[in-house]
mmCIF file of C-alpha atoms in Angstrom:
data_model
loop_
_atom_site.group_PDB
_atom_site.id
_atom_site.type_symbol
_atom_site.label_atom_id
_atom_site.label_comp_id
_atom_site.label_asym_id
_atom_site.label_seq_id
_atom_site.Cartn_x
_atom_site.Cartn_y
_atom_site.Cartn_z
ATOM 1 C CA ARG U 8 -4.674 -5.549 17.085
ATOM 2 C CA TYR U 9 -1.246 -4.314 16.038
ATOM 3 C CA LEU U 10 -2.393 -3.377 12.527
ATOM 4 C CA THR U 11 -5.632 -1.726 13.657
ATOM 5 C CA ASN U 12 -3.843 0.295 16.345
ATOM 6 C CA ALA U 13 -1.087 1.347 13.960
ATOM 7 C CA VAL U 14 -3.500 2.611 11.293
ATOM 8 C CA GLY U 15 -5.996 4.043 13.787
ATOM 9 C CA GLN U 16 -3.470 6.297 15.528
ATOM 10 C CA LEU U 17 -2.128 7.976 12.370
ATOM 11 C CA PRO U 18 -3.142 11.596 11.713
ATOM 12 C CA TRP U 19 -5.543 11.515 8.741
ATOM 13 C CA ARG U 20 -5.973 14.888 7.072
ATOM 14 C CA VAL U 21 -7.352 16.527 3.927
ATOM 15 C CA MET U 22 -4.706 18.003 1.640
ATOM 16 C CA VAL U 23 -4.895 20.102 -1.523
ATOM 17 C CA GLU U 24 -2.491 20.024 -4.417
ATOM 18 C CA THR U 25 -0.444 23.221 -4.938
ATOM 19 C CA THR U 26 2.353 24.307 -7.222
ATOM 20 C CA LYS U 27 4.800 23.695 -4.359
ATOM 21 C CA GLY U 28 3.398 20.295 -3.406
ATOM 22 C CA ALA U 29 0.449 20.080 -1.033
ATOM 23 C CA ASP U 30 -1.081 22.020 1.866
ATOM 24 C CA ARG U 31 -3.421 20.887 4.610
ATOM 25 C CA VAL U 32 -7.053 22.070 4.525
ATOM 26 C CA PRO U 33 -8.178 21.877 8.183
ATOM 27 C CA LYS U 34 -11.614 23.480 7.621
ATOM 28 C CA HIS U 35 -12.737 21.075 4.907
ATOM 29 C CA PRO U 36 -15.801 19.057 6.053
ATOM 30 C CA VAL U 37 -14.101 15.800 5.065
ATOM 31 C CA ASP U 38 -11.164 16.642 7.340
ATOM 32 C CA TYR U 39 -13.351 16.682 10.442
ATOM 33 C CA VAL U 40 -15.192 13.470 9.538
ATOM 34 C CA ILE U 41 -12.115 11.349 8.819
ATOM 35 C CA GLY U 42 -9.785 12.887 11.388
ATOM 36 C CA VAL U 43 -12.038 13.644 14.364
ATOM 37 C CA ARG U 44 -15.563 12.190 14.352
ATOM 38 C CA PRO U 45 -16.847 9.980 11.515
ATOM 39 C CA ASN U 46 -20.216 9.524 13.237
ATOM 40 C CA PRO U 47 -21.849 10.269 16.617
ATOM 41 C CA GLU U 48 -20.980 6.796 17.939
ATOM 42 C CA MET U 49 -17.274 6.592 17.031
ATOM 43 C CA GLY U 50 -14.135 8.659 16.993
ATOM 44 C CA SER U 51 -11.686 8.450 14.129
ATOM 45 C CA PHE U 52 -9.468 5.906 15.895
ATOM 46 C CA THR U 53 -12.328 3.544 16.779
ATOM 47 C CA PHE U 54 -13.825 3.896 13.308
ATOM 48 C CA ARG U 55 -10.610 2.922 11.556
ATOM 49 C CA GLU U 56 -9.936 0.204 14.112
ATOM 50 C CA SER U 57 -13.362 -1.332 13.420
ATOM 51 C CA LEU U 58 -13.161 -1.119 9.629
ATOM 52 C CA LEU U 59 -9.650 -2.498 9.439
ATOM 53 C CA GLY U 60 -10.452 -5.249 11.927
ATOM 54 C CA ASP U 61 -13.339 -6.319 9.699
ATOM 55 C CA ALA U 62 -11.160 -6.134 6.592
ATOM 56 C CA LEU U 63 -8.526 -8.311 8.262
ATOM 57 C CA LEU U 64 -10.897 -10.958 9.617
ATOM 58 C CA TRP U 65 -13.818 -10.842 7.162
ATOM 59 C CA GLY U 66 -12.001 -9.530 4.093
ATOM 60 C CA ASN U 67 -14.113 -6.359 3.924
ATOM 61 C CA GLY U 68 -14.857 -3.308 6.067
ATOM 62 C CA TYR U 69 -17.952 -1.198 5.347
ATOM 63 C CA ALA U 70 -19.375 2.209 6.256
ATOM 64 C CA GLU U 71 -22.335 4.040 4.734
ATOM 65 C CA ILE U 72 -21.551 7.497 3.374
ATOM 66 C CA GLU U 73 -24.065 10.131 4.515
ATOM 67 C CA ARG U 74 -24.145 13.513 2.780
ATOM 68 C CA ASP U 75 -25.980 16.749 3.537
ATOM 69 C CA ASN U 76 -28.420 18.469 1.214
ATOM 70 C CA ALA U 77 -25.549 20.142 -0.627
ATOM 71 C CA GLY U 78 -23.906 16.771 -1.333
ATOM 72 C CA ARG U 79 -21.054 17.317 1.116
ATOM 73 C CA LEU U 80 -19.818 14.529 3.368
ATOM 74 C CA PHE U 81 -21.665 14.556 6.695
ATOM 75 C CA ALA U 82 -20.853 11.204 8.355
ATOM 76 C CA LEU U 83 -19.515 7.686 7.852
ATOM 77 C CA HIS U 84 -21.711 5.085 9.549
ATOM 78 C CA TYR U 85 -20.093 1.763 10.406
ATOM 79 C CA ILE U 86 -21.801 -1.401 9.094
ATOM 80 C CA HIS U 87 -20.805 -4.890 10.218
ATOM 81 C CA PRO U 88 -19.790 -7.037 7.210
ATOM 82 C CA SER U 89 -22.187 -9.818 8.230
ATOM 83 C CA ARG U 90 -25.016 -7.479 7.152
ATOM 84 C CA VAL U 91 -23.579 -6.675 3.720
ATOM 85 C CA ASN U 92 -23.868 -8.663 0.511
ATOM 86 C CA ALA U 93 -21.892 -7.232 -2.411
ATOM 87 C CA LYS U 94 -23.546 -8.365 -5.627
ATOM 88 C CA ARG U 95 -24.341 -7.412 -9.245
ATOM 89 C CA ASP U 96 -27.676 -5.932 -10.248
ATOM 90 C CA ASP U 97 -29.554 -6.630 -13.479
ATOM 91 C CA SER U 98 -27.188 -4.282 -15.348
ATOM 92 C CA TYR U 99 -24.207 -6.120 -13.853
ATOM 93 C CA ARG U 100 -23.273 -3.077 -11.793
ATOM 94 C CA LEU U 101 -21.895 -3.553 -8.297
ATOM 95 C CA VAL U 102 -24.359 -2.800 -5.490
ATOM 96 C CA TYR U 103 -24.365 -3.449 -1.760
ATOM 97 C CA GLU U 104 -27.389 -5.105 -0.180
ATOM 98 C CA VAL U 105 -27.537 -4.266 3.530
ATOM 99 C CA SER U 106 -29.824 -6.292 5.760
ATOM 100 C CA GLY U 107 -31.867 -4.413 8.351
ATOM 101 C CA GLY U 108 -32.998 -5.360 11.827
ATOM 102 C CA GLY U 109 -36.639 -5.646 10.798
ATOM 103 C CA GLY U 110 -35.964 -7.939 7.875
ATOM 104 C CA ALA U 111 -36.062 -5.227 5.182
ATOM 105 C CA ASN U 112 -32.950 -4.869 3.038
ATOM 106 C CA THR U 113 -31.482 -1.647 1.651
ATOM 107 C CA ILE U 114 -29.579 -1.331 -1.617
ATOM 108 C CA LEU U 115 -26.646 1.084 -1.532
ATOM 109 C CA GLN U 116 -24.795 2.252 -4.610
ATOM 110 C CA PRO U 117 -20.979 2.049 -4.568
ATOM 111 C CA SER U 118 -20.793 5.850 -4.310
ATOM 112 C CA ASP U 119 -22.644 5.592 -0.970
ATOM 113 C CA MET U 120 -20.533 2.815 0.535
ATOM 114 C CA TYR U 121 -17.045 3.348 1.951
ATOM 115 C CA HIS U 122 -15.445 -0.063 1.370
ATOM 116 C CA VAL U 123 -12.042 -1.138 2.710
ATOM 117 C CA ARG U 124 -11.273 -4.309 0.820
ATOM 118 C CA GLY U 125 -8.682 -6.852 1.903
ATOM 119 C CA PHE U 126 -6.713 -9.151 -0.357
ATOM 120 C CA GLY U 127 -8.929 -10.883 -2.879
ATOM 121 C CA SER U 128 -10.085 -11.044 -6.461
ATOM 122 C CA GLY U 129 -12.684 -8.654 -7.778
ATOM 123 C CA PRO U 130 -14.610 -6.081 -5.748
ATOM 124 C CA VAL U 131 -14.599 -8.022 -2.455
ATOM 125 C CA GLY U 132 -11.818 -9.425 -0.314
ATOM 126 C CA PHE U 133 -11.242 -12.943 0.920
ATOM 127 C CA ASN U 134 -12.272 -14.037 4.410
ATOM 128 C CA VAL U 135 -8.865 -14.692 5.971
ATOM 129 C CA VAL U 136 -10.299 -16.742 8.844
ATOM 130 C CA GLN U 137 -11.850 -19.212 6.387
ATOM 131 C CA TYR U 138 -8.621 -19.574 4.438
ATOM 132 C CA ALA U 139 -6.595 -19.893 7.648
ATOM 133 C CA ALA U 140 -9.028 -22.319 9.269
ATOM 134 C CA GLN U 141 -6.533 -25.178 9.321
ATOM 135 C CA SER U 142 -3.798 -23.042 10.903
ATOM 136 C CA ILE U 143 -6.210 -21.572 13.456
ATOM 137 C CA GLY U 144 -7.609 -25.019 14.211
ATOM 138 C CA TRP U 145 -4.119 -26.388 14.730
ATOM 139 C CA ALA U 146 -3.328 -23.581 17.174
ATOM 140 C CA GLU U 147 -6.614 -24.140 19.029
ATOM 141 C CA ALA U 148 -6.011 -27.899 19.240
ATOM 142 C CA THR U 149 -2.534 -27.327 20.679
ATOM 143 C CA THR U 150 -3.940 -24.924 23.270
ATOM 144 C CA LEU U 151 -6.649 -27.406 24.288
ATOM 145 C CA PHE U 152 -4.063 -30.179 24.491
ATOM 146 C CA GLY U 153 -1.876 -28.067 26.776
ATOM 147 C CA ALA U 154 -4.826 -27.102 28.963
ATOM 148 C CA GLY U 155 -5.899 -30.734 29.227
ATOM 149 C CA PHE U 156 -2.378 -31.966 29.931
ATOM 150 C CA PHE U 157 -1.784 -29.554 32.798
ATOM 151 C CA GLY U 158 -5.363 -29.237 34.018
ATOM 152 C CA GLN U 159 -6.872 -32.692 33.902
ATOM 153 C CA GLY U 160 -4.307 -35.226 32.816
ATOM 154 C CA MET U 161 -2.738 -37.732 35.248
ATOM 155 C CA ASN U 162 1.001 -37.347 35.324
ATOM 156 C CA PRO U 163 2.352 -39.984 35.162
ATOM 157 C CA SER U 164 -0.343 -41.899 33.285
ATOM 158 C CA GLY U 165 -0.419 -45.385 31.919
ATOM 159 C CA ILE U 166 -1.687 -48.889 32.538
ATOM 160 C CA VAL U 167 -1.961 -50.574 35.938
ATOM 161 C CA GLU U 168 -1.717 -54.343 35.751
ATOM 162 C CA ILE U 169 -3.303 -56.191 38.667
ATOM 163 C CA PRO U 170 -2.874 -59.939 39.154
ATOM 164 C CA GLY U 171 -6.277 -61.442 39.510
ATOM 165 C CA SER U 172 -9.416 -59.312 39.517
ATOM 166 C CA LEU U 173 -10.997 -56.638 41.679
ATOM 167 C CA SER U 174 -14.599 -56.068 42.540
ATOM 168 C CA LYS U 175 -16.497 -53.113 41.070
ATOM 169 C CA GLU U 176 -16.384 -51.373 44.440
ATOM 170 C CA ALA U 177 -12.624 -51.871 44.725
ATOM 171 C CA LEU U 178 -12.024 -50.514 41.200
ATOM 172 C CA THR U 179 -14.156 -47.449 41.964
ATOM 173 C CA ALA U 180 -12.304 -46.809 45.209
ATOM 174 C CA MET U 181 -8.930 -47.168 43.491
ATOM 175 C CA ASP U 182 -9.968 -44.828 40.645
ATOM 176 C CA GLU U 183 -11.105 -42.171 43.121
ATOM 177 C CA GLU U 184 -7.888 -42.494 45.102
ATOM 178 C CA TRP U 185 -5.700 -42.194 42.008
ATOM 179 C CA SER U 186 -7.626 -39.162 40.761
ATOM 180 C CA ARG U 187 -7.251 -37.500 44.153
ATOM 181 C CA LEU U 188 -3.524 -38.186 44.390
ATOM 182 C CA TYR U 189 -2.336 -37.764 40.805
ATOM 183 C CA GLY U 190 -5.028 -35.871 38.863
ATOM 184 C CA GLY U 191 -4.827 -32.163 38.014
ATOM 185 C CA PRO U 192 -1.914 -29.714 38.124
ATOM 186 C CA LYS U 193 -0.234 -31.193 41.188
ATOM 187 C CA GLY U 194 3.087 -32.118 39.656
ATOM 188 C CA LYS U 195 4.773 -35.499 39.935
ATOM 189 C CA ARG U 196 4.207 -37.671 43.003
ATOM 190 C CA THR U 197 5.644 -40.969 44.096
ATOM 191 C CA MET U 198 3.305 -43.868 43.478
ATOM 192 C CA TYR U 199 2.954 -46.765 45.912
ATOM 193 C CA LEU U 200 1.551 -49.996 44.511
ATOM 194 C CA ASP U 201 0.570 -53.095 46.429
ATOM 195 C CA LYS U 202 -0.724 -56.635 45.782
ATOM 196 C CA GLY U 203 1.678 -57.124 42.878
ATOM 197 C CA MET U 204 0.359 -54.180 40.851
ATOM 198 C CA LYS U 205 2.539 -53.053 37.924
ATOM 199 C CA PHE U 206 2.360 -49.564 36.378
ATOM 200 C CA THR U 207 3.405 -48.970 32.744
ATOM 201 C CA PRO U 208 3.485 -45.267 31.689
ATOM 202 C CA ILE U 209 2.212 -44.597 28.185
ATOM 203 C CA THR U 210 1.590 -40.843 28.108
ATOM 204 C CA GLN U 211 3.829 -38.971 25.688
ATOM 205 C CA GLN U 212 5.736 -36.175 27.404
ATOM 206 C CA LEU U 213 5.516 -32.588 26.164
ATOM 207 C CA GLU U 214 9.142 -32.673 25.018
ATOM 208 C CA GLN U 215 8.412 -35.734 22.866
ATOM 209 C CA SER U 216 5.337 -34.130 21.294
ATOM 210 C CA GLN U 217 7.307 -30.908 20.566
ATOM 211 C CA PHE U 218 4.599 -28.934 22.359
ATOM 212 C CA ILE U 219 6.711 -25.787 22.861
ATOM 213 C CA GLU U 220 8.004 -25.865 19.297
ATOM 214 C CA SER U 221 4.453 -26.202 17.971
ATOM 215 C CA MET U 222 3.250 -23.228 20.013
ATOM 216 C CA GLN U 223 6.131 -21.081 18.756
ATOM 217 C CA HIS U 224 5.585 -22.105 15.138
ATOM 218 C CA GLN U 225 1.875 -21.306 15.279
ATOM 219 C CA VAL U 226 2.596 -17.712 16.330
ATOM 220 C CA GLU U 227 4.672 -17.317 13.176
ATOM 221 C CA GLU U 228 2.060 -19.125 11.069
ATOM 222 C CA ILE U 229 -0.778 -16.798 12.111
ATOM 223 C CA CYS U 230 1.489 -13.760 11.637
ATOM 224 C CA ARG U 231 2.092 -14.832 8.025
ATOM 225 C CA TRP U 232 -1.637 -14.801 7.292
ATOM 226 C CA PHE U 233 -1.878 -11.141 8.314
ATOM 227 C CA GLY U 234 1.543 -9.981 7.118
ATOM 228 C CA VAL U 235 2.831 -8.935 10.544
ATOM 229 C CA PRO U 236 6.392 -9.699 11.734
ATOM 230 C CA PRO U 237 6.350 -11.892 14.880
ATOM 231 C CA HIS U 238 8.243 -9.353 16.988
ATOM 232 C CA LYS U 239 5.235 -7.012 16.730
ATOM 233 C CA VAL U 240 3.141 -9.537 18.672
ATOM 234 C CA MET U 241 5.866 -9.936 21.334
ATOM 235 C CA HIS U 242 7.335 -13.071 19.731
ATOM 236 C CA LEU U 243 11.017 -12.174 20.025
ATOM 237 C CA LEU U 244 12.528 -15.612 19.474
ATOM 238 C CA ARG U 245 14.627 -14.588 16.470
ATOM 239 C CA SER U 246 14.876 -10.848 17.104
ATOM 240 C CA THR U 247 17.868 -9.061 18.549
ATOM 241 C CA PHE U 248 18.291 -5.581 19.948
ATOM 242 C CA SER U 249 20.669 -4.787 17.089
ATOM 243 C CA ASN U 250 18.053 -5.274 14.376
ATOM 244 C CA ILE U 251 14.726 -4.638 16.100
ATOM 245 C CA GLU U 252 14.654 -0.930 15.165
ATOM 246 C CA HIS U 253 15.192 -1.639 11.480
ATOM 247 C CA GLN U 254 12.539 -4.344 11.591
ATOM 248 C CA SER U 255 10.128 -1.810 13.046
ATOM 249 C CA ILE U 256 10.726 0.476 10.055
ATOM 250 C CA GLU U 257 10.262 -2.429 7.647
ATOM 251 C CA VAL U 258 6.914 -3.371 9.165
ATOM 252 C CA VAL U 259 5.588 0.147 8.489
ATOM 253 C CA VAL U 260 6.538 -0.165 4.829
ATOM 254 C CA ASP U 261 5.476 -3.780 4.331
ATOM 255 C CA SER U 262 2.518 -4.211 6.715
ATOM 256 C CA VAL U 263 0.985 -0.821 7.590
ATOM 257 C CA THR U 264 1.398 1.197 4.382
ATOM 258 C CA PRO U 265 -0.704 -1.146 2.158
ATOM 259 C CA TRP U 266 -3.691 -0.676 4.480
ATOM 260 C CA VAL U 267 -3.093 3.073 4.643
ATOM 261 C CA LYS U 268 -3.182 3.203 0.850
ATOM 262 C CA ARG U 269 -6.515 1.340 0.812
ATOM 263 C CA PHE U 270 -8.080 3.855 3.194
ATOM 264 C CA GLU U 271 -6.683 6.843 1.276
ATOM 265 C CA GLU U 272 -7.649 5.655 -2.200
ATOM 266 C CA GLU U 273 -11.234 4.857 -1.186
ATOM 267 C CA ALA U 274 -11.578 8.229 0.535
ATOM 268 C CA ASP U 275 -10.092 10.182 -2.374
ATOM 269 C CA TYR U 276 -12.497 8.579 -4.848
ATOM 270 C CA LYS U 277 -15.756 8.708 -2.874
ATOM 271 C CA LEU U 278 -15.668 11.439 -0.230
ATOM 272 C CA PHE U 279 -15.063 14.557 -2.347
ATOM 273 C CA GLY U 280 -17.751 14.140 -4.986
ATOM 274 C CA GLN U 281 -17.279 13.887 -8.725
ATOM 275 C CA ASN U 282 -15.127 17.018 -8.935
ATOM 276 C CA ARG U 283 -12.320 16.424 -6.482
ATOM 277 C CA GLY U 284 -10.846 19.903 -7.035
ATOM 278 C CA GLY U 285 -7.310 18.837 -6.156
ATOM 279 C CA PHE U 286 -8.282 17.580 -2.704
ATOM 280 C CA PHE U 287 -7.000 14.280 -1.361
ATOM 281 C CA THR U 288 -6.480 12.604 2.019
ATOM 282 C CA LYS U 289 -3.197 11.701 3.642
ATOM 283 C CA MET U 290 -2.280 9.591 6.649
ATOM 284 C CA ASN U 291 0.968 10.822 8.145
ATOM 285 C CA LEU U 292 3.383 7.916 8.607
ATOM 286 C CA ASN U 293 6.275 10.065 9.835
ATOM 287 C CA GLY U 294 5.697 9.137 13.465
ATOM 288 C CA LEU U 295 6.122 5.451 12.633
ATOM 289 C CA LEU U 296 9.039 5.964 10.244
ATOM 290 C CA ARG U 297 11.522 7.627 12.587
ATOM 291 C CA GLY U 298 15.100 6.537 12.098
ATOM 292 C CA ASP U 299 16.911 4.373 14.603
ATOM 293 C CA SER U 300 18.611 5.901 17.633
ATOM 294 C CA GLN U 301 22.016 6.191 15.930
ATOM 295 C CA ALA U 302 20.523 7.948 12.889
ATOM 296 C CA ARG U 303 18.641 10.374 15.135
#
């Protein structure tokens, strides 16, 4: 969410190269599509949020490029990556096979597909969730363990030794009584045993299982997969107020800018036609790259 929000909120404009640098071209048809309304169903923020979210989780974000009769950009239509199969045709050229709702598939040429590719090899990106399955599974298992410990586990828990034997009815009654008194999130209670019963606790405590440490480590582990510093997901364990501003500048350079470049390069190559005429797109990072309070 941090990465998609950061990229989605940036002003994205069409620029033209000049002898003095570059000037904005607000009336260019591409400027309206990328900066205001890519298609009737999405604004620019939602469109970029969706494409980047797919690129982060699936490895690829897709949108079909629609042009008018004069060949000018008219709209960018979002396509979920589960519907797209990037493959080679008989001439070994890259094409995109898009599955339709009625079972019929459509073949789109690369020039008609806006493709935000994540890290990978070749024309498509890797599915990060598949590669991070072990880390995600570890985090999920820890969460389920914590929910079970506090929600359903008996605390304390262990073995009750009873001299002699009890009838089935007596065991059932004792089990129901113990569940009522000590089951669920009720905290610790004093246990009263009779008839020579002996209780031996065997449940490992959260401190012994390093439950808190595991939860904290998993936040950092998932952040590594997506290249986001932990303090951007409110994990401030190792952050201080003296360095947090400089870390915020670093995350723009190291985490946000690579995705910005992917969006810009794909747009520059495919949205202006074969003759670009000096036009290019630019996402303005100045709002995220302000200096710290002392520098200002």
